[in-house]
XYZ file of C-alpha atoms in Angstrom:
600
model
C 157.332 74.692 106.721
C 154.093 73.552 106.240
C 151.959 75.226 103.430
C 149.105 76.687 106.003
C 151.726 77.907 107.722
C 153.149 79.798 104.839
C 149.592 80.883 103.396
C 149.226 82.489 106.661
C 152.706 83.936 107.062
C 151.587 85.632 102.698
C 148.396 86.402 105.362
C 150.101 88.661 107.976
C 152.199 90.125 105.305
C 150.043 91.584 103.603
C 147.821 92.721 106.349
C 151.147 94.795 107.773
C 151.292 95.966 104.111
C 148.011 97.252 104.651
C 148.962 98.789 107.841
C 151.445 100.841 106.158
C 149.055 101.686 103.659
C 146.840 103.881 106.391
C 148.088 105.503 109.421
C 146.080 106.198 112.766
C 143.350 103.898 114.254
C 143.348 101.747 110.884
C 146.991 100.966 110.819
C 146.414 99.934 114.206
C 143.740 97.313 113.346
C 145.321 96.099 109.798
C 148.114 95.495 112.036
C 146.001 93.424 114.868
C 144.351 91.402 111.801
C 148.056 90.219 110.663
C 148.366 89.062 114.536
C 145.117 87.594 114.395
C 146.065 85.719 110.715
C 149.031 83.833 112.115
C 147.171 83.026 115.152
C 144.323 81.805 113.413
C 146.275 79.546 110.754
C 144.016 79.890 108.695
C 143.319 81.848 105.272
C 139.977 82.281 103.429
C 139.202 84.233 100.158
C 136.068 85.347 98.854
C 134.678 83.002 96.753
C 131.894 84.882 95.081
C 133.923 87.079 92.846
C 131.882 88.282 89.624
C 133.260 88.147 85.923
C 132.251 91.092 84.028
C 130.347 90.010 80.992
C 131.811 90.382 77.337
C 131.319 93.729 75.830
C 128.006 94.031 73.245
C 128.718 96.759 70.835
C 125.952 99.074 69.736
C 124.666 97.592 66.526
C 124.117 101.756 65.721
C 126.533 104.201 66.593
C 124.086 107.321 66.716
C 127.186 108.680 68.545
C 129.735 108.105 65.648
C 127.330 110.723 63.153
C 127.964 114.232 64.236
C 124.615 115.488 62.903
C 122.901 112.909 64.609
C 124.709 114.402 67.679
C 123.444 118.020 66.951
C 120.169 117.105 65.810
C 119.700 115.180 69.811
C 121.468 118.134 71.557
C 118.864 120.421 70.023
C 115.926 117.942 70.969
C 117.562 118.048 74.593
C 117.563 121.901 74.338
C 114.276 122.283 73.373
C 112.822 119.991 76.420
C 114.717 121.968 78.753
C 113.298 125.348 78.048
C 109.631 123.806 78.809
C 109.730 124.243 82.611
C 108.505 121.304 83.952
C 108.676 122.161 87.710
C 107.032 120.019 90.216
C 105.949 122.498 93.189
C 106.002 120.832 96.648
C 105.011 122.326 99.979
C 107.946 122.899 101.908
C 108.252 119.224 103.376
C 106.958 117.266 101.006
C 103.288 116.604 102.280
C 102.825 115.803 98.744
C 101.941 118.283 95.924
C 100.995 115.959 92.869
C 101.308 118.972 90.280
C 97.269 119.700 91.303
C 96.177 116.290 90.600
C 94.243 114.095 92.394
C 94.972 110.821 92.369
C 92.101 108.458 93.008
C 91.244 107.375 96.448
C 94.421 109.125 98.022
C 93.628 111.715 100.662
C 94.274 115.469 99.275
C 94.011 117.417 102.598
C 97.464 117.667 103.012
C 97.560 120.011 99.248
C 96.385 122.629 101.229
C 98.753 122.758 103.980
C 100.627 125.888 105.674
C 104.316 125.999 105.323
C 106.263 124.620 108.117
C 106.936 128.193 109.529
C 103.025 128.667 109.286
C 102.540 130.972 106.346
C 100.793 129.225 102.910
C 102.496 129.772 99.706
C 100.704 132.592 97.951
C 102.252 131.892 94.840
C 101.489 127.847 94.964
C 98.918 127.927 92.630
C 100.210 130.102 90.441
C 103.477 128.190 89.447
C 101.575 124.700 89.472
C 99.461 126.147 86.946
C 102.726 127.162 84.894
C 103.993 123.654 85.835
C 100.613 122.008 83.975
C 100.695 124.272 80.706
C 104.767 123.680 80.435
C 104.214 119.667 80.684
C 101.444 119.840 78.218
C 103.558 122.109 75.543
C 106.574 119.336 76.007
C 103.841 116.200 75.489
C 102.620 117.832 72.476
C 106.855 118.422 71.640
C 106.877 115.070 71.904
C 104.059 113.922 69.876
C 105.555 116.170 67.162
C 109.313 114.820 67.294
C 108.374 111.414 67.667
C 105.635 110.772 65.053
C 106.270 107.000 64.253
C 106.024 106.352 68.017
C 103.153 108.201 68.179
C 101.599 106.474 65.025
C 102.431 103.042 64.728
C 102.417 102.513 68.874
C 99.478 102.946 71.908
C 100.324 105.766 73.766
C 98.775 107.164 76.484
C 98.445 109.713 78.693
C 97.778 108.644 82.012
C 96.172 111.599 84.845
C 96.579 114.186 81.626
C 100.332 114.875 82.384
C 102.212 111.347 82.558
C 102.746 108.538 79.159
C 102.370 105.121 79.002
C 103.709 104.315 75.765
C 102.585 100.545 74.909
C 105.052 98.483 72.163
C 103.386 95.299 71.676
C 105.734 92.186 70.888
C 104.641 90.537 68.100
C 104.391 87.152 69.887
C 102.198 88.997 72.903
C 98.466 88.186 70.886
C 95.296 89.102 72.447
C 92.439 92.095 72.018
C 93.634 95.209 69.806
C 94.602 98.318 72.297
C 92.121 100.501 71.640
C 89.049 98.167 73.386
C 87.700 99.284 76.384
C 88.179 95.275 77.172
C 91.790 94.910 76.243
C 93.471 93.373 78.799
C 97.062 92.890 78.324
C 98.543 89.565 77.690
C 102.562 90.676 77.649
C 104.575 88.070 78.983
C 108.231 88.869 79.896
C 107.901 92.876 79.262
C 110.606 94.929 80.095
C 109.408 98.558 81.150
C 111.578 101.476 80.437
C 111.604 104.478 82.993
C 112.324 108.447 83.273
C 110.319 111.337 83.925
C 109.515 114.898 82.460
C 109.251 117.226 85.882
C 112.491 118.832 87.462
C 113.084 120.159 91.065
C 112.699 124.109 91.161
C 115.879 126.458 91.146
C 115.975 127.855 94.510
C 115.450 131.349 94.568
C 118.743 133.365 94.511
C 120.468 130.980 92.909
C 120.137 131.896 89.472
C 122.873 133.858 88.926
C 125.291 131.040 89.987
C 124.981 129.646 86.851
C 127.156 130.045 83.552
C 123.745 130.318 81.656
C 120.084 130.489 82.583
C 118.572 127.400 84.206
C 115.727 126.870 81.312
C 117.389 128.538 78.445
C 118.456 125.210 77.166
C 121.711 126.823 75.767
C 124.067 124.863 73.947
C 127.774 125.782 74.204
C 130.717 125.073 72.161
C 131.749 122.312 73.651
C 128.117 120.498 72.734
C 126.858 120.630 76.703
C 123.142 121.335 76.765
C 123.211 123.237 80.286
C 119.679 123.860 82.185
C 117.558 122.494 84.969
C 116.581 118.866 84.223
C 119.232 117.774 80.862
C 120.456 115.386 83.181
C 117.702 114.867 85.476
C 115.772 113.617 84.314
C 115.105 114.522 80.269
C 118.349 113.103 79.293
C 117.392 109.512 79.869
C 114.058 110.385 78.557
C 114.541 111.682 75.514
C 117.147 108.914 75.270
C 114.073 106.425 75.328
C 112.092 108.206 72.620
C 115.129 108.717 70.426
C 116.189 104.854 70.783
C 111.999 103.913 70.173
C 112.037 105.969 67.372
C 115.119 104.761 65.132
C 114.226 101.161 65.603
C 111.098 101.800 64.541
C 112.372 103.848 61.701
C 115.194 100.907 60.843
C 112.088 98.779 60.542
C 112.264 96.784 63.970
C 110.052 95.104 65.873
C 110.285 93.167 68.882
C 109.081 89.612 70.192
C 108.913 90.773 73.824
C 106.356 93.387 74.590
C 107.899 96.641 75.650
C 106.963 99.776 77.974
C 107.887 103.037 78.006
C 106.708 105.537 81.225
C 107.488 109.135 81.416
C 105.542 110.079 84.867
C 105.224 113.879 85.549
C 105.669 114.026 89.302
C 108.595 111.371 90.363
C 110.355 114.278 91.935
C 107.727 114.952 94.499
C 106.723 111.061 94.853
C 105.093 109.764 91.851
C 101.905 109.436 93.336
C 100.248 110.797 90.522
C 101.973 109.878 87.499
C 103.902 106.111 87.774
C 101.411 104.920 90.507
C 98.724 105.387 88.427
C 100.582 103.660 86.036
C 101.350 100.936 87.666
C 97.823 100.668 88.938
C 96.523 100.818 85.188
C 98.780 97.822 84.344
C 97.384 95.881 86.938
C 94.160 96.461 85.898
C 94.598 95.256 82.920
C 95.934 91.874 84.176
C 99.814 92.257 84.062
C 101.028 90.516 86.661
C 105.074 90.969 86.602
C 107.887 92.303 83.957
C 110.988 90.690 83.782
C 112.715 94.119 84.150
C 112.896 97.262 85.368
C 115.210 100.199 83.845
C 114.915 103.935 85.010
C 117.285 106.767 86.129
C 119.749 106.191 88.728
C 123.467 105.460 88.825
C 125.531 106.221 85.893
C 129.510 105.606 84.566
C 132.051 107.638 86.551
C 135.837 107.845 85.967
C 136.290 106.499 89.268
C 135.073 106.887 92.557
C 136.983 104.070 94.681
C 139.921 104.220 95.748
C 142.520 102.602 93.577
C 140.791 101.649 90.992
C 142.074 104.148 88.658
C 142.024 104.202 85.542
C 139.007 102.407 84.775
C 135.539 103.527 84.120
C 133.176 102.403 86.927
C 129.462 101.660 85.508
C 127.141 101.467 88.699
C 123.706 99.845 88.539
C 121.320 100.253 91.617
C 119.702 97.028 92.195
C 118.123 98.753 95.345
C 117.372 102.150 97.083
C 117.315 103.145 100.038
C 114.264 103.740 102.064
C 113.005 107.212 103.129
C 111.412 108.971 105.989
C 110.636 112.599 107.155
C 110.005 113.492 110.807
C 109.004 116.112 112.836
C 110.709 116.212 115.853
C 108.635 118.620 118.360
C 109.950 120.135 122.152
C 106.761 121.662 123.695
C 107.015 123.751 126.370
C 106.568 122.981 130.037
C 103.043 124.454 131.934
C 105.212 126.229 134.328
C 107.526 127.978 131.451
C 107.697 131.668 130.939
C 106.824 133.128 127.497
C 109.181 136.091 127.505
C 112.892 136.038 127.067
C 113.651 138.114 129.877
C 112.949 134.791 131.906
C 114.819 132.184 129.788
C 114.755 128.399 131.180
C 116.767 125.033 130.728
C 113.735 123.439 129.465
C 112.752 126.228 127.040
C 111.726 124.518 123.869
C 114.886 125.523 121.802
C 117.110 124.455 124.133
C 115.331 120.788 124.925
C 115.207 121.097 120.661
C 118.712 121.665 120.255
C 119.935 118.732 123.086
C 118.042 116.240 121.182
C 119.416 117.212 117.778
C 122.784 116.723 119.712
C 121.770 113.202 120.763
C 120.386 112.323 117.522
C 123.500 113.431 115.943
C 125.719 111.403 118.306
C 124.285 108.176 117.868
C 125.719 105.254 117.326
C 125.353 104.278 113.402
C 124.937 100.705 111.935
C 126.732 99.490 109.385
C 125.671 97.506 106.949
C 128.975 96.461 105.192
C 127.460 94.050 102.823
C 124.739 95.965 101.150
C 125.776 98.499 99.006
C 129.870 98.134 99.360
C 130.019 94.598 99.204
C 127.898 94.152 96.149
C 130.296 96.338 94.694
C 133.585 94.713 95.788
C 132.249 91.666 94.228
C 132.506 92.911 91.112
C 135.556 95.404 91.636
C 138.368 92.821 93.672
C 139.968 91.439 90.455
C 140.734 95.260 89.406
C 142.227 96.653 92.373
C 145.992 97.020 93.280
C 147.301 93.804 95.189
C 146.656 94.983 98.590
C 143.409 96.442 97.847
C 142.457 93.429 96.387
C 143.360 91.156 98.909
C 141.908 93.058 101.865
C 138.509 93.252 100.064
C 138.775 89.511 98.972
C 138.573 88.628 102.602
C 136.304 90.849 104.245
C 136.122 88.184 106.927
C 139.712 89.249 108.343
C 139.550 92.723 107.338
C 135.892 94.019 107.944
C 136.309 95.989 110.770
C 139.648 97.400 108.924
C 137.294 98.540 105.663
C 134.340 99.649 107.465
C 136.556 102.339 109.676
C 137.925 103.271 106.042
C 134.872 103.692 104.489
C 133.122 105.611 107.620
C 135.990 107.714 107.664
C 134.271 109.455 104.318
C 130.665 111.357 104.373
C 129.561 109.341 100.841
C 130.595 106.125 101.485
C 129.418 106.160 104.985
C 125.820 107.335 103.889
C 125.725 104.237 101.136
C 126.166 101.559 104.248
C 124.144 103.484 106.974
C 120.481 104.809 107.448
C 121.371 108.685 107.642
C 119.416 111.491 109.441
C 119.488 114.851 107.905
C 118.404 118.073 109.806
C 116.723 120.418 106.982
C 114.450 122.601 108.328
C 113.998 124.247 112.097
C 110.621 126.312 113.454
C 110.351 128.066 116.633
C 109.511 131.672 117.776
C 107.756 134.286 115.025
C 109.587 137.124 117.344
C 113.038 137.753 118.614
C 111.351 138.251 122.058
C 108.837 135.348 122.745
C 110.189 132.058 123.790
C 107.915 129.735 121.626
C 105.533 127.118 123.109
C 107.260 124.585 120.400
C 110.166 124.190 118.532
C 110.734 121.752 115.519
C 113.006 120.566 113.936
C 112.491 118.476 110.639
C 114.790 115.529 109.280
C 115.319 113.845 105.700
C 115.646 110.256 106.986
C 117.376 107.832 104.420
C 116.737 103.998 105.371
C 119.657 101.268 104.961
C 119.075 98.287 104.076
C 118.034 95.890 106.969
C 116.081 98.443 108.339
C 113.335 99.446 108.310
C 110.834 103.229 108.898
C 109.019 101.485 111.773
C 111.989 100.742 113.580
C 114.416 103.945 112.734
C 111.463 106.085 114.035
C 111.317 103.903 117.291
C 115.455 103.922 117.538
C 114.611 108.173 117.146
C 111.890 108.266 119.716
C 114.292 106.221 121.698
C 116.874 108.707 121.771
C 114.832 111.706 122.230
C 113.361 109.882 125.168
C 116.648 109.887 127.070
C 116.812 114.100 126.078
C 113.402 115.110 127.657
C 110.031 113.896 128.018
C 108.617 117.243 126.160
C 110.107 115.632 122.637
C 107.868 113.908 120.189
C 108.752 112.594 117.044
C 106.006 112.106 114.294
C 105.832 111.422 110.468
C 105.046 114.312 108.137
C 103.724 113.979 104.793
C 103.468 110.624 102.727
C 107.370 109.870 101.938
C 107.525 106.953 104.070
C 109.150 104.183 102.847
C 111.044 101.074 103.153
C 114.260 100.144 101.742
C 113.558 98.576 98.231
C 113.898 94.700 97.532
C 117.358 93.580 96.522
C 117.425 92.607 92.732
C 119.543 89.711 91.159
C 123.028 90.498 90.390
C 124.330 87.125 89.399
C 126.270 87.386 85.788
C 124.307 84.260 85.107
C 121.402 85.734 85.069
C 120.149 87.035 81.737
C 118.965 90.498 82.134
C 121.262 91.624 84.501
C 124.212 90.574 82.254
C 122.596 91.659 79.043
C 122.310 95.380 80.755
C 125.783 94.705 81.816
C 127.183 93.952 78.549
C 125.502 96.919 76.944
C 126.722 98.657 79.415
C 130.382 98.051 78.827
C 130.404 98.023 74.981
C 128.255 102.031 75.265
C 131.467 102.839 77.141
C 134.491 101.027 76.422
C 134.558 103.162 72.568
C 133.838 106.241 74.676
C 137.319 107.926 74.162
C 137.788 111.862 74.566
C 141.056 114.245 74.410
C 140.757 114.641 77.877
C 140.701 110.721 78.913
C 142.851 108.899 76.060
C 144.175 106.024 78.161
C 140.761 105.143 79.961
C 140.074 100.881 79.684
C 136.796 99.324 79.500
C 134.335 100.003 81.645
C 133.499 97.927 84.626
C 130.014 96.825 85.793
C 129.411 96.745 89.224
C 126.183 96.877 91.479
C 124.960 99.297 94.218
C 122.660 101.113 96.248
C 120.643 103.982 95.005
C 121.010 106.484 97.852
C 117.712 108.538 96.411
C 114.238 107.182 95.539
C 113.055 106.740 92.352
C 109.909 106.151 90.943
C 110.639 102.150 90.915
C 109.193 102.489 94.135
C 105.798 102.072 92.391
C 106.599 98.920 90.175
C 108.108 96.722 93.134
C 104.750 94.684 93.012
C 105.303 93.879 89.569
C 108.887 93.636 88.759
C 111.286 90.431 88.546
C 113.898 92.920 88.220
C 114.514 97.080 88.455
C 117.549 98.524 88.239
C 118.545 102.175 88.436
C 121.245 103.650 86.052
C 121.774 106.412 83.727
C 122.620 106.041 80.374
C 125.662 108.480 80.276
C 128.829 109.334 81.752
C 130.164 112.301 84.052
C 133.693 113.204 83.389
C 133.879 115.262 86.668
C 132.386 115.611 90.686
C 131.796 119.019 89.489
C 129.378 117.805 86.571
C 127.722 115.190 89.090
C 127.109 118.060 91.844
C 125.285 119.823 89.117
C 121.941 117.034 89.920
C 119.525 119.499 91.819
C 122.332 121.756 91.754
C 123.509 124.747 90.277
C 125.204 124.527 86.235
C 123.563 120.907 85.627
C 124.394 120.355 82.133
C 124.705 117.353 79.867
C 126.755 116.843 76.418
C 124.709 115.768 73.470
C 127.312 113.406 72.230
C 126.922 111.445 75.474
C 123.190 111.512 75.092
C 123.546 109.896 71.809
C 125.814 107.036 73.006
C 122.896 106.909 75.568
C 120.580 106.541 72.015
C 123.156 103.757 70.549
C 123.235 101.951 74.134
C 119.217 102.055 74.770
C 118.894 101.173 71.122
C 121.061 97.773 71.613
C 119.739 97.099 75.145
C 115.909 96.929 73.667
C 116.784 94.884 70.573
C 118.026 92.375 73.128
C 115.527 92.567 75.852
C 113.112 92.682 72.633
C 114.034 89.153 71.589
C 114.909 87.836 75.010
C 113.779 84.087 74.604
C 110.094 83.337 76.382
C 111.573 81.077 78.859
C 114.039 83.311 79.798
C 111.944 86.214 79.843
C 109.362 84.265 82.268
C 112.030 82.506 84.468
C 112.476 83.498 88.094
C 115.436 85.736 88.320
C 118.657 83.884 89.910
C 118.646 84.406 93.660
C 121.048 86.750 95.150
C 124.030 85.786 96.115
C 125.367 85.824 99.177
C 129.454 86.147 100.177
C 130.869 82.992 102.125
C-alpha cells in the first residue's frame, strides 16, 4: 500500500470519526468529506499554525500583596460611585455628553425620540453626567499625583485626558509651548474610557447591590455600573503609570495614555479630538494600539477545556443603524375599521420577515480562523485535525459554528431589530411604520453594500419600503492588525498576556494550565475606531479574567461587577507590558508590522 494511499485511508478515518462526533446534517457531511478524502488521494494540513510565545512574568506582583489588592478595590469603588453616564437619544443620533465637537454638525442633539416625543429630562441628566466626570478627573488628579506632577496631562474638550509620558530618547520642544510639536517615534498609546451606558429604568432592583454604590463584598468584587466597563482597565492604566513612576522608571519609547469621556455613544467628542490633537502636532503613526476589548475566559470553544483562552481583537466589526420605513399607499384608509394588505404594519412586518430570512455570508476565515490558528495544537485529536484542514472540512465547521447564535454573529454581518414606531392610537392605522436595526458589519463587507443587499430585499417586499441611515454610527469593518508571533508587539502583548494568567490560580479553578493567546474579532466598536489613521497596530483586550458567562453577561447588563484582585493582576500585567513596549528597540518600534498571514 502506497503511503498516499494510507495518509488518505488516516484521512477518511478520521473524518467518519468526526461524523460520529455530531449527528444530523453534520454527520452527514463529515461523512461525505471522508468519501471525498479517499477519492481525492490527497491530504493537506494547515501549515500556518501559531506557537504561543514564552510566558513573561510580571516583574511586580501588585496581585501577590493583599493590601495592595484592597487599597485598588477601594480606588475601583470610589470611581464607580461617580456616575459617569453618557445620555444618548434613543438611536444614537449622537449625544456627545453636550459637547460640541469642532466642525461636526450638532442638529441632530436636538432630535425627537423615535416615537416623536423629546426627552424632557435630557438635559437634566447630561448636566449630572458633566459634574460626575469632572468630580472623578479631579479623583484622579488626587490619587495619582506623580502622574499628574512629573507627566503632561491634559484635558482634551474639558471631560476627556491625554496623558503625555515622554521617552527619554523622544527630544524636541518642552510640552508646555504653544509650538511643541511632538517628535515621539514608536509610541505606544494606551486606551479606556471614564463614561458608562445608563441602567435602564426598572432594572435596578435586579441587582444584588445598587448600580453606583460601588459596594465591595466579601468575596473582594467591586459590583456597579462601569467596574468592568470600562473603569477597570482604566484605573488599571493609572495604577500601572503610577508605580513605575514611583519605582523610579522611565521609558525610552514615548508613551500615551487616553481616557475619552464619550466612547460609549461614539467618541466623537473625546478620542477624536484626541486623535485630531495628535495629528496636529505632527504624529504621524504609533506602533501600537491597546484599549478595552476581549479578555481571558475559562473557555469558550468547544473542547478546549481546561485551558484559559486569552482573546485579543485585532479587528472589529463595522456598524450601521437603519431606518427601515413602510409608508402608506394614497388610496389607504386611516381607520381600523377598514384594515388593508398594504397597511404600513403589515408591508413593515413582511419585510422584517424577509430581512430575517436572508441568506447570511460567512466569512469562515476572519474571526474563527484567526483563532484556530492559534488554538489547533490544543484541541482533542479530532478537533484538531478537522480544524487543521479547513480545506476538507469547511463546510463541516461552518454548519457547526452557525448552528450557535455567538459564533455565528463573530463570522457574519448581523441585523438586529431594536426599536419599532407606528400608530400613537389603538384606532388609526398610521401613514408609516418603522422599524429600526443595529447592523453589525463582517469583515469583507462593507455599510455601502449591506445597506444596498437591505434595500435589495425590501425591494422584493413592497415598493412603499425605504431604508435610510440614522444618526452618525456608520462604519466600516476595522483594518486587520498583524498577528504573526514574529512580530514584536503582538508577541510581547502575548507573552504578558500568558505570564498575568498562567499564576492566576483560585479554589475554584486549581487544575487550570497556562493561558493561551489567540486572536479575534471584536464584535462591538471601540473607540480605536478613531486612531486607525495613525496606528501600526490596535488591539482590543481586557486586562482581566471572567470566571463565569454569568459575570461576562453582567457588560451593559444587570450585577456587572469586577474583583479587585483581578484588577491588580491587571496592574502587575499593564505594569510589565509598558516596561517592554517602553524600551522596545527604535528599529523595532518604527518597523512596518509583519503582514498578515494568510492560511494555505
Amino acid at each position: 500500500m502506497s503511503a498516499t494511499s494510507t495518509t488518505t485511508r488516516a484521512v477518511a478515518a478520521r473524518a467518519l470519526a468526526t461524523a460520529a462526533a455530531y449527528s444530523g446534517s453534520v454527520a452527514l457531511a463529515a461523512a461525505a468529506t471522508a468519501a471525498t478524502a479517499l477519492a481525492a488521494g490527497v491530504v493537506q494540513t494547515n501549515r500556518t499554525i501559531a506557537p504561543q510565545a514564552a510566558p513573561l512574568d510580571p516583574r511586580d506582583a501588585v496581585h501577590t500583596r493583599p493590601e495592595d489588592v484592597a487599597l485598588i478595590g477601594e480606588r475601583l469603588a470610589t470611581m464607580v460611585r461617580f456616575k459617569t453616564v453618557s445620555w444618548d437619544d434613543s438611536h444614537g443620533a449622537g449625544h456627545k455628553c453636550g459637547h460640541h465637537e469642532p466642525g461636526h454638525d450638532h442638529d441632530h442633539d436636538h432630535e425627537h425620540h423615535a416615537h416623536g416625543d423629546p426627552d424632557p429630562h435630557l438635559e437634566a441628566r447630561i448636566a449630572e453626567s458633566h459634574a460626575a466626570i469632572l468630580g472623578l478627573l479631579e479623583y484622579i488628579s488626587e490619587t495619582y499625583p506623580l502622574t499628574h506632577s512629573r507627566l503632561h496631562v491634559e484635558r482634551v474638550n474639558t471631560y476627556s485626558l491625554l496623558i503625555t509620558w515622554r521617552g527619554s530618547e523622544d527630544g524636541g520642544a518642552p510640552v508646555d509651548s504653544d509650538d511643541w510639536r511632538d517628535p515621539a517615534h514608536g509610541a505606544t498609546l494606551f486606551m479606556a474610557h471614564s463614561d458608562v451606558v445608563p441602567v435602564p429604568a426598572g432594572t435596578e432592583g435586579k441587582w444584588k447591590h445598587p448600580p453606583f454604590a460601588g459596594h465591595i463584598d466579601e468575596e473582594g468584587f467591586v459590583w456597579g455600573r462601569g467596574s468592568m466597563d470600562d473603569k477597570g482597565n482604566l484605573i488599571i492604566l493609572l495604577e500601572a503609570a503610577e508605580r513605575l513612576l514611583a519605582a523610579g522608571y522611565w521609558p525610552s519609547r514615548t508613551i500615551y495614555i487616553v481616557s475619552g469621556h464619550d466612547e460609549e455613544i461614539g467618541g466623537l467628542a473625546g478620542s477624536k479630538q484626541i486623535a485630531a490633537r495628535l495629528q496636529a502636532r505632527g504624529v504621524a503613526s504609533l506602533a501600537m494600539v491597546v484599549d478595552e476589548g476581549t479578555m481571558c475566559v475559562q473557555t469558550i470553544v468547544r473542547g478546549l477545556d481546561p485551558y484559559r483562552l486569552a482573546l485579543v481583537g485585532v479587528a472589529e466589526k463595522g456598524s450601521l443603524t437603519l431606518k427601515m420605513t413602510a409608508n402608506r399607499n394614497a388610496d389607504g384608509a386611516g381607520h381600523a375599521s377598514m384594515p388593508s394588505p398594504n397597511d404600513p404594519v403589515v408591508v413593515l412586518g413582511k419585510a422584517i420577515a424577509a430581512i430575517e430570512a436572508r441568506e447570511r455570508r460567512t466569512n469562515l476565515d476572519a474571526g474563527v480562523g484567526w483563532m484556530s490558528r492559534y488554538l489547533v495544537p490544543y484541541f482533542p485529536p479530532v478537533h484538531r485535525f478537522v480544524m487543521s484542514n479547513l480545506w476538507l472540512f469547511r463546510k463541516v465547521v461552518a454548519r457547526v459554528l452557525q448552528s450557535n447564535t455567538k459564533t455565528a454573529a463573530a463570522m457574519q454581518t448581523t441585523v438586529a431589530f431594536t426599536m419599532l414606531d407606528g400608530s400613537p392610537k389603538i384606532n388609526v392605522i398610521p401613514d408609516a411604520a418603522s422599524a429600526f436595526m443595529d447592523v453589525r458589519i463582517a469583515a469583507g463587507e462593507s455599510a455601502d453594500s449591506v445597506t444596498a443587499d437591505l434595500r435589495a430585499i425590501a425591494s422584493r417586499v413592497s415598493p412603499q419600503l425605504t431604508i435610510e441611515p440614522w444618526g452618525n454610527r456608520a462604519a466600516d469593518p476595522s483594518p486587520v492588525s498583524t498577528m504573526s508571533p514574529t512580530d514584536p508587539y503582538f508577541s510581547t502583548l502575548a507573552r504578558v498576556l500568558r505570564g498575568m494568567y498562567r499564576a492566576h490560580r483560585t479554589p475554584q479553578e486549581p487544575e487550570f494550565r497556562d493561558a493561551v493567546v489567540a486572536p479575534t474579532m471584536l464584535m462591538g466598536n471601540t473607540d480605536t475606531r478613531h486612531f486607525v489613521h495613525l496606528a501600526r497596530r490596535i488591539y482590543r483586550t481586557s486586562f482581566f479574567l471572567m470566571w463565569t458567562h454569568e459575570q461576562i453577561a453582567g457588560f451593559h447588563g444587570v450585577n456587572e461587577r469586577l474583583q479587585a484582585e483581578n484588577v491588580a493582576r491587571g496592574v502587575s500585567g499593564m505594569m510589565e507590558l509598558m516596561r517592554e513596549v517602553g524600551e522596545m528597540p527604535m528599529e523595532m518600534a518604527t518597523s512596518v508590522p509583519t503582514p498578515v498571514e494568510r492560511d494555505a
